[in-house]
C-alpha cells in the first residue's frame, strides 16, 4: 500500500479526489463495498448519493492503495481492505437494513401497479429527446407512479387541484392513471412536452390543463392562488430552486399547511445547508425528505437519483421572487462545463455553453463539424470552466 495502514488514508483519498463529503464520504463508500461487494459503480453512486464520475475517481484511488479491486461484477475489498475496515474502522455488521419491499421510499406498489406501469412506460416512450440546456433528465416511469402514490398516501390527490411546475417526467399522466378524482395543471417552457401531454390526455380522457410559461416571469395571473398542491423538479441550482419555489408559492392558495413536493439533487452537507436555508427563508417547513426516491434515465452527474421533499406552508411563508428573474437558473450558465465527444471517425468535438456547439442535442443535429457524422458520439472528458 502507498499509504500507512491507518485511518489517515481516508483523508488522503478524499483530498486526492476533491471529495466534498471528506473522509466520511470515503468511509461510507468502503462500508457499502464491505456490505454489498462486489458492487457496480452506478449502484454504489446511487446508494451513497455521490455522482458517478466522483465514485469512479474514488474507486481508482482506492484501487491504487490496494483497499479495493474489481471483478466482472464490480468493486470488492481486497484482503488488506477487509483487514482495514474491520480492524481500523471497526466494521463488522453485514446485513442490509433497507426495506426490500419499498427500497426505502416508503411506497409499496398496489396490485394494479404493473398494469399502470405498462401504460406509463408507453407514454414515456413517446417523449422527445431531453434538452440539456434546460437541465432536462427524464425520470423513469416507475418514479412518476411512485410520486403519484406518495401524494395519494399524503392526502394530496383526491379532490385536489394540483399544479406541476415542469413535467418532463410525465407525472401528470401517472396521477391521471390512478382511479381517483383530481384536477391537474402542467406549466412548462417546453412546448414539445405540453403537446405530448395534451395529446395523451385527449386520447385517455384525462383532466389535464397545459399552460406554456417561462417561470423566469411571474406565474400567469389565472394560475395564482388557485392550487392545493404543487410538485416540481427544478434545475438543480440554488437560483433555480428559489425561483421555482417562489412560483409554487404564487400558485398555492394563501393558506397554511399546503404542500409543495420538491425533487432535488443530493448534495454534500455544506450545499444541503444552503438548500435548507433557502427553504427556511421562504417560510416553509420541511416535513419529509426521502433520499433516492426519484430515479432517472439521465442525470449521471447526480447518480441517476434525487430526493423527494414534502414542504408545508406556514404563517411565515413568503415569496422571495415575486417579479421577473434575470439571473441564470440552469447548470450550463451557473457552472459551465466543457465536454469533449468523439465521433465515429475519431474526431474530438468540444461542447459547452462557451463553445461553438452548445449542447449534445445540437451536436447530434448538425453532426461532427469535421466530417458531418451524426451516428455516434462518445463522451471522453468533462471539465468545469472558469
Coordinates of C-alpha atoms in Angstrom, one line a residue:
X1 CA 0.0 0.0 0.0
X2 CA 1.2 3.5 -0.8
X3 CA -0.3 5.0 2.4
X4 CA 0.2 3.9 6.0
X5 CA -2.3 1.4 7.2
X6 CA -4.3 3.7 9.5
X7 CA -7.4 5.9 9.3
X8 CA -5.4 8.8 7.8
X9 CA -5.8 7.1 4.5
X10 CA -9.4 8.3 4.3
X11 CA -8.4 11.9 4.5
X12 CA -5.7 11.5 1.9
X13 CA -8.1 9.7 -0.6
X14 CA -10.7 12.4 0.0
X15 CA -8.1 15.2 -0.8
X16 CA -6.9 13.4 -3.9
X17 CA -10.4 13.1 -5.3
X18 CA -11.6 16.5 -4.0
X19 CA -14.5 14.8 -2.4
X20 CA -16.8 17.4 -0.8
X21 CA -18.0 14.8 1.7
X22 CA -14.5 14.4 3.0
X23 CA -13.1 11.4 4.8
X24 CA -16.6 10.5 6.0
X25 CA -17.6 10.1 2.3
X26 CA -14.7 7.7 1.7
X27 CA -15.6 5.7 4.9
X28 CA -19.2 5.4 3.6
X29 CA -18.1 4.1 0.3
X30 CA -15.9 1.5 1.9
X31 CA -18.7 0.5 4.2
X32 CA -21.1 -0.1 1.3
X33 CA -18.4 -2.1 -0.6
X34 CA -17.8 -4.1 2.5
X35 CA -21.6 -4.9 2.9
X36 CA -22.6 -5.2 -0.7
X37 CA -19.5 -6.0 -2.7
X38 CA -19.0 -6.8 -5.5
X39 CA -21.0 -3.7 -6.4
X40 CA -21.1 -1.7 -9.7
X41 CA -20.2 2.0 -9.9
X42 CA -23.8 3.1 -10.7
X43 CA -25.3 1.1 -7.9
X44 CA -22.7 2.4 -5.4
X45 CA -23.2 6.0 -6.5
X46 CA -27.0 5.7 -6.0
X47 CA -26.7 4.2 -2.6
X48 CA -24.1 6.7 -1.2
X49 CA -25.7 9.6 -3.2
X50 CA -22.4 10.7 -4.8
X51 CA -22.2 11.5 -8.5
X52 CA -21.0 8.6 -10.7
X53 CA -17.8 10.4 -12.0
X54 CA -16.7 11.1 -8.4
X55 CA -17.3 7.5 -7.4
X56 CA -15.3 6.4 -10.4
X57 CA -12.4 8.6 -9.3
X58 CA -12.7 7.3 -5.7
X59 CA -12.7 3.8 -6.9
X60 CA -9.4 4.4 -8.8
X61 CA -7.8 5.9 -5.7
X62 CA -8.9 3.0 -3.5
X63 CA -7.6 0.6 -6.1
X64 CA -4.2 2.4 -6.1
X65 CA -3.8 2.0 -2.4
X66 CA -4.9 -1.7 -2.6
X67 CA -8.0 -1.3 -0.5
X68 CA -10.3 -2.5 -3.3
X69 CA -10.1 -4.4 -6.5
X70 CA -12.6 -5.1 -9.3
X71 CA -14.1 -8.2 -10.9
X72 CA -16.7 -8.5 -13.6
X73 CA -19.5 -7.7 -11.0
X74 CA -17.9 -4.5 -9.6
X75 CA -15.8 -3.2 -6.7
X76 CA -14.8 -5.6 -3.9
X77 CA -12.5 -5.2 -0.9
X78 CA -9.0 -6.8 -1.1
X79 CA -7.7 -8.9 1.8
X80 CA -5.9 -5.8 3.1
X81 CA -9.1 -3.8 2.5
X82 CA -11.1 -6.2 4.7
X83 CA -8.5 -6.0 7.4
X84 CA -8.5 -2.2 7.2
X85 CA -12.3 -1.8 7.5
X86 CA -12.6 -4.4 10.3
X87 CA -9.5 -3.6 12.4
X88 CA -9.1 0.2 11.8
X89 CA -12.7 1.3 11.0
X90 CA -14.4 -1.2 13.2
X91 CA -16.8 -2.6 10.6
X92 CA -18.4 -6.0 11.3
X93 CA -22.2 -5.7 10.5
X94 CA -23.1 -7.1 7.1
X95 CA -26.9 -7.2 6.9
X96 CA -28.7 -4.7 4.7
X97 CA -31.3 -2.9 6.7
X98 CA -33.1 -1.3 3.8
X99 CA -36.7 -2.4 3.3
X100 CA -36.8 -4.8 0.4
X101 CA -40.5 -4.1 -0.3
X102 CA -40.2 -0.4 -0.9
X103 CA -36.4 0.1 -1.3
X104 CA -36.5 2.8 1.4
X105 CA -39.1 5.0 -0.3
X106 CA -42.0 4.2 1.9
X107 CA -44.2 3.3 -1.0
X108 CA -45.3 -0.3 -1.7
X109 CA -47.0 -0.5 -5.0
X110 CA -50.6 -1.8 -5.1
X111 CA -51.8 -4.8 -7.1
X112 CA -52.8 -2.6 -10.1
X113 CA -49.3 -1.2 -10.4
X114 CA -47.9 -3.5 -13.1
X115 CA -50.8 -2.7 -15.4
X116 CA -50.4 1.1 -14.8
X117 CA -46.6 0.8 -15.3
X118 CA -47.1 -0.7 -18.7
X119 CA -49.3 2.3 -19.7
X120 CA -46.9 4.9 -18.1
X121 CA -44.0 3.3 -19.9
X122 CA -45.8 3.6 -23.2
X123 CA -46.4 7.2 -22.5
X124 CA -42.7 7.8 -21.6
X125 CA -41.6 6.1 -24.8
X126 CA -43.2 8.9 -26.7
X127 CA -41.1 11.7 -25.1
X128 CA -38.8 13.7 -27.3
X129 CA -35.1 13.9 -26.6
X130 CA -34.3 15.8 -23.4
X131 CA -32.9 19.3 -23.7
X132 CA -29.7 19.5 -21.6
X133 CA -29.8 23.4 -21.9
X134 CA -33.0 23.2 -19.8
X135 CA -31.3 20.6 -17.4
X136 CA -33.9 18.0 -18.5
X137 CA -33.3 14.5 -17.4
X138 CA -36.3 12.1 -17.6
X139 CA -37.4 10.3 -14.5
X140 CA -38.3 6.6 -15.0
X141 CA -42.0 5.7 -15.5
X142 CA -41.9 3.9 -12.1
X143 CA -40.7 7.1 -10.4
X144 CA -43.6 9.0 -11.9
X145 CA -46.1 6.4 -10.5
X146 CA -44.2 6.3 -7.2
X147 CA -44.7 10.1 -6.9
X148 CA -48.4 9.8 -7.6
X149 CA -48.8 7.1 -4.9
X150 CA -46.8 9.2 -2.5
X151 CA -49.1 12.2 -3.0
X152 CA -52.1 9.9 -2.7
X153 CA -50.8 8.5 0.6
X154 CA -50.4 12.0 1.9
X155 CA -53.9 13.1 1.0
X156 CA -52.7 15.4 -1.7
X157 CA -54.5 13.9 -4.7
X158 CA -58.2 13.1 -4.1
X159 CA -60.4 16.1 -4.8
X160 CA -57.3 18.3 -5.0
X161 CA -56.2 20.9 -7.5
X162 CA -52.6 20.0 -8.4
X163 CA -50.0 22.0 -10.3
X164 CA -46.8 20.6 -11.8
X165 CA -44.2 23.2 -12.4
X166 CA -42.4 21.5 -15.3
X167 CA -43.3 17.9 -16.2
X168 CA -40.7 16.3 -18.4
X169 CA -41.2 13.3 -16.2
X170 CA -44.9 13.0 -17.2
X171 CA -46.0 12.7 -13.5
X172 CA -49.3 14.4 -14.6
X173 CA -50.1 11.3 -16.6
X174 CA -49.2 9.0 -13.8
X175 CA -51.5 10.9 -11.5
X176 CA -54.3 10.7 -14.1
X177 CA -53.9 6.9 -14.4
X178 CA -55.0 6.4 -10.7
X179 CA -58.6 5.6 -10.1
X180 CA -59.3 8.9 -8.3
X181 CA -60.8 12.3 -9.0
X182 CA -58.3 15.2 -9.2
X183 CA -57.6 18.2 -11.5
X184 CA -54.1 18.5 -12.8
X185 CA -52.4 21.6 -14.4
X186 CA -49.0 21.5 -16.0
X187 CA -46.8 24.5 -16.7
X188 CA -43.7 24.1 -18.8
X189 CA -41.4 26.1 -21.1
X190 CA -41.0 23.1 -23.5
X191 CA -44.0 23.1 -25.9
X192 CA -43.0 19.7 -27.2
X193 CA -43.8 18.2 -23.8
X194 CA -47.0 20.2 -23.4
X195 CA -48.2 19.0 -26.8
X196 CA -47.4 15.4 -25.9
X197 CA -49.2 15.6 -22.5
X198 CA -52.2 17.3 -24.2
X199 CA -52.4 14.6 -26.9
X200 CA -52.3 11.7 -24.5
X201 CA -54.8 13.4 -22.2
X202 CA -57.2 13.7 -25.1
X203 CA -56.6 10.1 -26.0
X204 CA -57.2 8.9 -22.5
X205 CA -59.8 11.4 -21.4
X206 CA -57.6 12.8 -18.6
X207 CA -58.4 16.0 -16.9
X208 CA -55.1 17.9 -17.5
X209 CA -54.7 21.5 -18.4
X210 CA -51.4 22.5 -20.1
X211 CA -50.1 26.1 -19.9
X212 CA -46.9 27.3 -21.6
X213 CA -44.9 29.6 -19.5
X214 CA -41.3 30.7 -18.7
X215 CA -41.1 30.7 -14.9
X216 CA -38.5 33.5 -15.0
X217 CA -41.6 35.6 -15.4
X218 CA -44.3 35.7 -12.7
X219 CA -46.9 32.9 -12.9
X220 CA -49.8 33.7 -15.2
X221 CA -52.5 35.5 -13.2
X222 CA -55.1 32.9 -13.8
X223 CA -52.9 30.3 -12.0
X224 CA -52.1 32.4 -8.9
X225 CA -53.6 31.5 -5.5
X226 CA -55.5 28.6 -7.1
X227 CA -53.9 25.3 -6.1
X228 CA -53.9 22.9 -3.2
X229 CA -50.7 21.1 -4.1
X230 CA -47.6 21.8 -6.2
X231 CA -45.0 19.3 -7.4
X232 CA -41.8 20.5 -9.0
X233 CA -38.4 19.1 -10.2
X234 CA -36.5 22.3 -10.8
X235 CA -33.0 23.0 -12.2
X236 CA -30.5 21.7 -9.6
X237 CA -29.1 25.1 -8.7
X238 CA -29.9 27.5 -5.8
X239 CA -31.3 30.2 -8.1
X240 CA -33.4 27.6 -9.9
X241 CA -34.6 26.2 -6.6
X242 CA -35.5 29.7 -5.3
X243 CA -37.3 30.7 -8.5
X244 CA -39.4 27.5 -8.7
X245 CA -40.3 27.6 -5.0
X246 CA -41.4 31.3 -5.4
X247 CA -43.6 30.3 -8.4
X248 CA -45.0 27.4 -6.4
X249 CA -46.0 29.8 -3.6
X250 CA -47.6 32.1 -6.1
X251 CA -49.7 29.2 -7.3
X252 CA -50.8 27.9 -3.9
X253 CA -53.9 29.2 -2.1
X254 CA -52.9 31.6 0.6
X255 CA -53.4 29.1 3.4
X256 CA -51.2 27.3 5.9
X257 CA -50.2 23.6 5.8
X258 CA -50.5 23.3 2.0
X259 CA -47.8 21.1 0.4
X260 CA -45.0 21.6 -2.2
X261 CA -43.3 18.4 -3.3
X262 CA -39.7 19.1 -4.3
X263 CA -37.4 16.7 -6.2
X264 CA -33.8 17.9 -6.0
X265 CA -30.3 16.5 -6.3
X266 CA -28.5 15.1 -3.3
X267 CA -25.8 17.4 -2.1
X268 CA -22.8 17.4 0.3
X269 CA -23.7 18.8 3.8
X270 CA -22.5 22.4 3.1
X271 CA -24.5 22.6 -0.1
X272 CA -27.5 20.9 1.5
X273 CA -27.3 23.5 4.3
X274 CA -27.8 26.2 1.6
X275 CA -30.8 24.4 0.2
X276 CA -32.4 24.2 3.7
X277 CA -31.6 27.8 4.4
X278 CA -33.4 28.8 1.2
X279 CA -36.4 26.8 2.1
X280 CA -36.5 28.4 5.6
X281 CA -36.1 31.8 4.1
X282 CA -39.4 31.1 2.1
X283 CA -41.0 30.3 5.4
X284 CA -41.5 26.6 4.5
X285 CA -41.4 23.7 6.9
X286 CA -39.6 20.5 5.9
X287 CA -42.0 17.7 6.8
X288 CA -40.4 14.7 4.9
X289 CA -37.2 14.1 2.9
X290 CA -36.8 10.7 1.3
X291 CA -33.4 10.0 -0.3
X292 CA -33.2 8.1 -3.6
X293 CA -36.9 8.5 -4.1
X294 CA -36.6 9.5 -7.8
X295 CA -34.7 7.5 -10.4
X296 CA -33.7 9.0 -13.8
X297 CA -32.8 7.8 -17.2
X298 CA -30.2 10.5 -17.4
X299 CA -28.7 12.7 -14.6
X300 CA -25.5 10.7 -14.4
X301 CA -23.9 13.7 -12.6
X302 CA -26.4 13.1 -9.8
X303 CA -26.0 9.3 -9.7
X304 CA -29.3 9.0 -11.5
X305 CA -31.2 9.7 -8.3
X306 CA -32.6 12.6 -6.3
X307 CA -34.6 13.1 -3.1
X308 CA -38.2 14.0 -2.7
X309 CA -39.1 16.5 0.0
X310 CA -42.5 17.4 1.3
X311 CA -42.7 21.1 2.3
X312 CA -45.5 22.8 4.1
X313 CA -46.6 26.5 4.1
X314 CA -46.7 28.3 7.4
X315 CA -47.8 31.6 8.9
X316 CA -44.3 32.9 7.9
X317 CA -44.4 31.8 4.3
X318 CA -43.2 34.5 1.9
X319 CA -42.5 34.8 -1.9
X320 CA -38.8 35.8 -2.3
X321 CA -39.0 36.3 -6.1
X322 CA -42.4 37.9 -6.9
X323 CA -41.4 39.5 -10.2
X324 CA -39.2 38.8 -13.2
X325 CA -35.9 37.0 -12.6
X326 CA -33.0 37.8 -14.9
X327 CA -30.2 35.6 -13.5
X328 CA -29.1 32.2 -14.8
X329 CA -31.0 29.3 -13.3
X330 CA -29.6 26.4 -15.4
X331 CA -26.4 24.5 -14.7
X332 CA -24.9 25.5 -18.0
X333 CA -24.9 29.1 -17.1
X334 CA -24.1 28.8 -13.4
X335 CA -21.5 26.1 -13.5
X336 CA -20.4 25.9 -17.2
X337 CA -18.5 22.8 -18.4
X338 CA -16.5 21.8 -21.4
X339 CA -17.3 18.3 -22.6
X340 CA -15.4 16.5 -25.3
X341 CA -17.1 14.0 -27.5
X342 CA -15.5 11.6 -30.1
X343 CA -17.4 11.0 -33.3
X344 CA -17.4 7.6 -35.0
X345 CA -14.5 8.7 -37.2
X346 CA -12.3 9.7 -34.2
X347 CA -12.7 13.5 -34.3
X348 CA -12.8 15.3 -31.0
X349 CA -15.6 17.9 -30.6
X350 CA -15.8 20.3 -27.6
X351 CA -19.3 21.0 -26.4
X352 CA -20.4 23.6 -23.9
X353 CA -22.1 27.0 -23.3
X354 CA -18.8 28.7 -24.3
X355 CA -18.1 26.5 -27.3
X356 CA -19.4 26.8 -30.9
X357 CA -21.5 23.7 -30.2
X358 CA -23.5 24.4 -27.1
X359 CA -25.2 21.1 -26.3
X360 CA -25.1 17.4 -27.2
X361 CA -28.5 17.8 -28.9
X362 CA -27.1 20.5 -31.1
X363 CA -24.1 18.3 -32.0
X364 CA -26.4 15.4 -32.9
X365 CA -28.5 17.7 -35.1
X366 CA -25.7 19.3 -37.0
X367 CA -23.2 16.5 -36.9
X368 CA -19.5 16.5 -36.4
X369 CA -18.1 19.8 -37.7
X370 CA -15.1 18.0 -39.3
X371 CA -16.8 15.0 -41.0
X372 CA -20.5 15.5 -40.7
X373 CA -21.1 12.3 -38.9
X374 CA -24.3 12.2 -36.8
X375 CA -24.4 8.5 -35.9
X376 CA -22.4 8.1 -32.7
X377 CA -20.7 10.4 -30.2
X378 CA -18.8 9.1 -27.2
X379 CA -18.1 11.3 -24.2
X380 CA -14.4 11.2 -23.3
X381 CA -14.0 14.1 -20.8
X382 CA -15.9 16.7 -18.9
X383 CA -14.4 19.6 -17.0
X384 CA -15.6 22.8 -15.3
X385 CA -14.5 26.0 -16.9
X386 CA -13.9 29.3 -15.1

